[in-house]
CSV table of C-alpha atoms in Angstrom, one decimal:
chain,number,residue,atom,x,y,z
M,140,ASP,CA,7.1,39.5,17.3
M,141,THR,CA,9.9,36.9,17.6
M,142,ILE,CA,9.6,33.6,15.9
M,143,PHE,CA,11.5,30.7,17.6
M,144,PHE,CA,12.6,27.5,15.8
M,145,PHE,CA,13.4,24.5,17.8
M,146,THR,CA,14.1,20.8,17.1
M,147,PRO,CA,12.3,18.2,19.2
M,148,THR,CA,15.6,17.5,20.9
M,149,ASP,CA,15.9,21.2,21.9
M,150,ILE,CA,12.4,21.0,23.4
M,151,MET,CA,12.9,17.8,25.3
M,152,ALA,CA,16.2,19.0,26.7
M,153,SER,CA,14.7,22.2,28.0
M,154,GLY,CA,12.0,20.6,30.2
M,155,GLU,CA,8.3,20.9,30.4
M,156,GLN,CA,8.1,24.7,30.0
M,157,GLY,CA,9.9,24.8,26.7
M,158,PRO,CA,13.0,26.7,25.8
M,159,SER,CA,11.7,30.2,26.4
M,160,PRO,CA,8.9,31.3,28.7
M,161,GLY,CA,6.0,32.5,26.6
M,162,SER,CA,7.3,31.1,23.3
M,163,ILE,CA,5.9,27.6,22.6
M,164,THR,CA,5.3,24.5,24.7
M,165,ALA,CA,6.8,21.0,24.1
M,166,ILE,CA,3.2,19.7,23.4
M,167,GLN,CA,2.9,22.4,20.6
M,168,VAL,CA,6.1,21.2,19.1
M,169,LEU,CA,5.0,17.6,19.4
M,170,ALA,CA,1.8,18.5,17.6
M,171,SER,CA,3.7,19.6,14.5
M,172,TYR,CA,5.5,16.3,14.2
M,173,ALA,CA,3.1,13.6,15.6
M,174,PRO,CA,-0.3,12.2,14.8
M,175,ALA,CA,-3.2,14.0,16.5
M,176,GLU,CA,-4.2,10.9,18.5
M,177,LEU,CA,-0.8,10.8,20.2
M,178,VAL,CA,-0.7,14.6,20.9
M,179,LEU,CA,-4.3,14.5,22.3
M,180,ARG,CA,-3.5,11.6,24.6
M,181,HIS,CA,-0.4,13.3,26.0
M,182,ALA,CA,-2.0,16.8,26.2
M,183,ALA,CA,-4.8,15.3,28.3
M,184,ASP,CA,-2.3,14.3,31.0
M,185,ARG,CA,-2.2,16.2,34.3
M,186,HIS,CA,1.2,17.6,33.3
M,187,PRO,CA,1.2,17.6,29.5
M,188,ALA,CA,4.5,16.6,28.0
M,189,PRO,CA,5.7,14.7,25.0
M,190,PRO,CA,6.4,11.0,25.5
M,191,SER,CA,9.7,10.3,27.3
M,192,ALA,CA,10.2,6.9,25.8
M,193,PRO,CA,9.2,5.1,22.5
M,194,GLU,CA,5.6,3.7,22.5
M,195,ARG,CA,3.8,1.1,20.5
M,196,GLU,CA,0.1,1.2,20.0
M,197,ASP,CA,-1.9,-1.6,18.5
M,198,PHE,CA,-5.3,-0.7,16.9
M,199,GLU,CA,-7.7,-1.6,14.2
M,200,GLY,CA,-7.9,0.8,11.3
M,201,ALA,CA,-7.4,1.7,7.7
M,202,VAL,CA,-4.4,3.3,6.0
M,203,GLY,CA,-4.5,5.4,2.8
M,204,PHE,CA,-1.7,6.5,0.6
M,205,VAL,CA,-2.5,9.6,-1.4
M,206,ASP,CA,-0.4,10.9,-4.2
M,207,VAL,CA,-1.1,13.9,-6.5
M,208,SER,CA,-1.6,12.5,-10.0
M,209,GLY,CA,0.3,14.5,-12.7
M,210,PHE,CA,2.5,16.4,-10.3
M,211,THR,CA,5.6,16.1,-12.4
M,212,ALA,CA,3.8,17.1,-15.6
M,213,LEU,CA,2.2,20.1,-13.8
M,214,SER,CA,5.6,21.2,-12.5
M,215,GLU,CA,7.2,21.0,-15.9
M,216,ARG,CA,4.3,22.8,-17.5
M,217,LEU,CA,4.4,25.7,-15.0
M,218,GLN,CA,8.2,26.0,-15.4
M,219,LYS,CA,7.8,26.2,-19.2
M,220,ASP,CA,4.9,28.7,-19.1
M,221,PHE,CA,6.1,30.9,-16.2
M,222,GLY,CA,9.8,30.4,-15.9
M,223,ASN,CA,11.1,31.0,-12.4
M,224,LYS,CA,7.7,32.0,-11.3
M,225,GLY,CA,6.4,28.5,-12.1
M,226,SER,CA,7.8,27.1,-8.9
M,227,GLU,CA,5.9,29.8,-6.9
M,228,LYS,CA,2.7,28.9,-8.7
M,229,LEU,CA,3.3,25.2,-8.1
M,230,ASN,CA,3.8,25.9,-4.4
M,231,GLN,CA,0.6,27.8,-4.2
M,232,TYR,CA,-1.4,25.1,-6.0
M,233,ILE,CA,0.0,22.2,-4.0
M,234,ASN,CA,-0.5,24.0,-0.7
M,235,SER,CA,-4.1,24.9,-1.6
M,236,TYR,CA,-4.7,21.3,-2.7
M,237,LEU,CA,-3.1,19.6,0.3
M,238,THR,CA,-4.9,22.0,2.7
M,239,ARG,CA,-8.3,21.0,1.3
M,240,LEU,CA,-7.3,17.3,1.3
M,241,ILE,CA,-6.0,17.4,4.9
M,242,ASP,CA,-9.2,19.3,6.1
M,243,GLY,CA,-11.3,16.6,4.4
M,244,VAL,CA,-9.3,13.8,6.0
M,245,SER,CA,-9.5,15.4,9.4
M,246,HIS,CA,-13.3,16.1,9.0
M,247,HIS,CA,-13.8,12.3,8.4
M,248,GLY,CA,-11.7,11.3,11.5
M,249,GLY,CA,-8.5,10.6,9.7
M,250,ASP,CA,-5.0,11.6,10.7
M,251,VAL,CA,-2.2,12.5,8.3
M,252,ILE,CA,0.9,10.6,9.7
M,253,LYS,CA,3.4,11.3,7.0
M,254,PHE,CA,4.2,13.7,4.1
M,255,ALA,CA,6.5,12.9,1.2
M,256,GLY,CA,6.6,15.7,-1.4
M,257,ASP,CA,3.1,15.6,-3.0
M,258,ALA,CA,2.1,12.4,-1.2
M,259,LEU,CA,0.4,11.7,2.1
M,260,GLN,CA,0.0,8.7,4.3
M,261,VAL,CA,-3.3,8.8,6.3
M,262,VAL,CA,-4.7,6.5,9.0
M,263,TRP,CA,-8.2,6.1,10.2
M,264,ARG,CA,-8.3,4.4,13.6
M,265,GLU,CA,-11.1,2.3,15.0
M,266,ARG,CA,-12.3,4.4,17.9
M,267,GLY,CA,-14.2,1.8,19.9
M,268,GLY,CA,-12.0,-1.2,20.0
M,269,ARG,CA,-8.6,0.0,21.0
M,270,THR,CA,-6.3,-2.9,22.0
M,271,GLY,CA,-3.9,-0.9,24.1
M,272,THR,CA,-0.8,1.3,24.3
M,273,ARG,CA,2.4,0.3,26.0
M,274,GLY,CA,6.0,1.0,26.0
M,275,VAL,CA,8.2,-0.5,23.3
M,276,GLY,CA,9.5,-3.9,24.5
M,277,GLU,CA,6.7,-4.5,27.0
M,278,SER,CA,4.8,-7.7,26.4
M,279,GLY,CA,1.1,-7.2,25.4
M,280,GLY,CA,-1.7,-9.7,25.5
M,281,GLY,CA,-3.8,-10.5,22.5
M,282,SER,CA,-3.2,-12.9,19.6
M,283,GLY,CA,0.1,-11.4,18.4
M,284,GLY,CA,-1.4,-10.9,14.9
M,285,GLY,CA,1.8,-9.4,13.5
M,286,SER,CA,0.9,-5.7,13.9
M,287,ASN,CA,3.6,-3.2,13.3
M,288,GLY,CA,2.0,-0.8,15.7
M,289,GLY,CA,1.1,2.5,14.2
M,290,GLY,CA,0.9,6.2,14.1
M,291,GLY,CA,4.2,7.6,13.1
């Protein structure tokens, strides 16, 4: 099997079918970089493709910031106890922990929108009262409550 690595720019420049027939689609690449809500919206289109222009989406929701407590101390302890193998153990531990955390967030309707080392930023969107999606720079109705948009 061949593994292909592409940047989002490569995918966008190659057109809808992706850089190589049978490899991966632009939507699959988008899915690895963007919140599920955005990916699902674009995947549902008649001709699925990543967005061609910046978008802004206003919505009600909650944001959570999750950081692994004691990560530095664990890292130092594993390095002391296992030497060079300590970093491998740390990688296994953090991957296992984050996998379970992400599964739990997803199970409860959340979406991980950012990773930063041992930390996550998560958003839970109000599913019933969406206020709308529009291109950046388009005027939108509503009260103008100072939202920064969301999802990325």
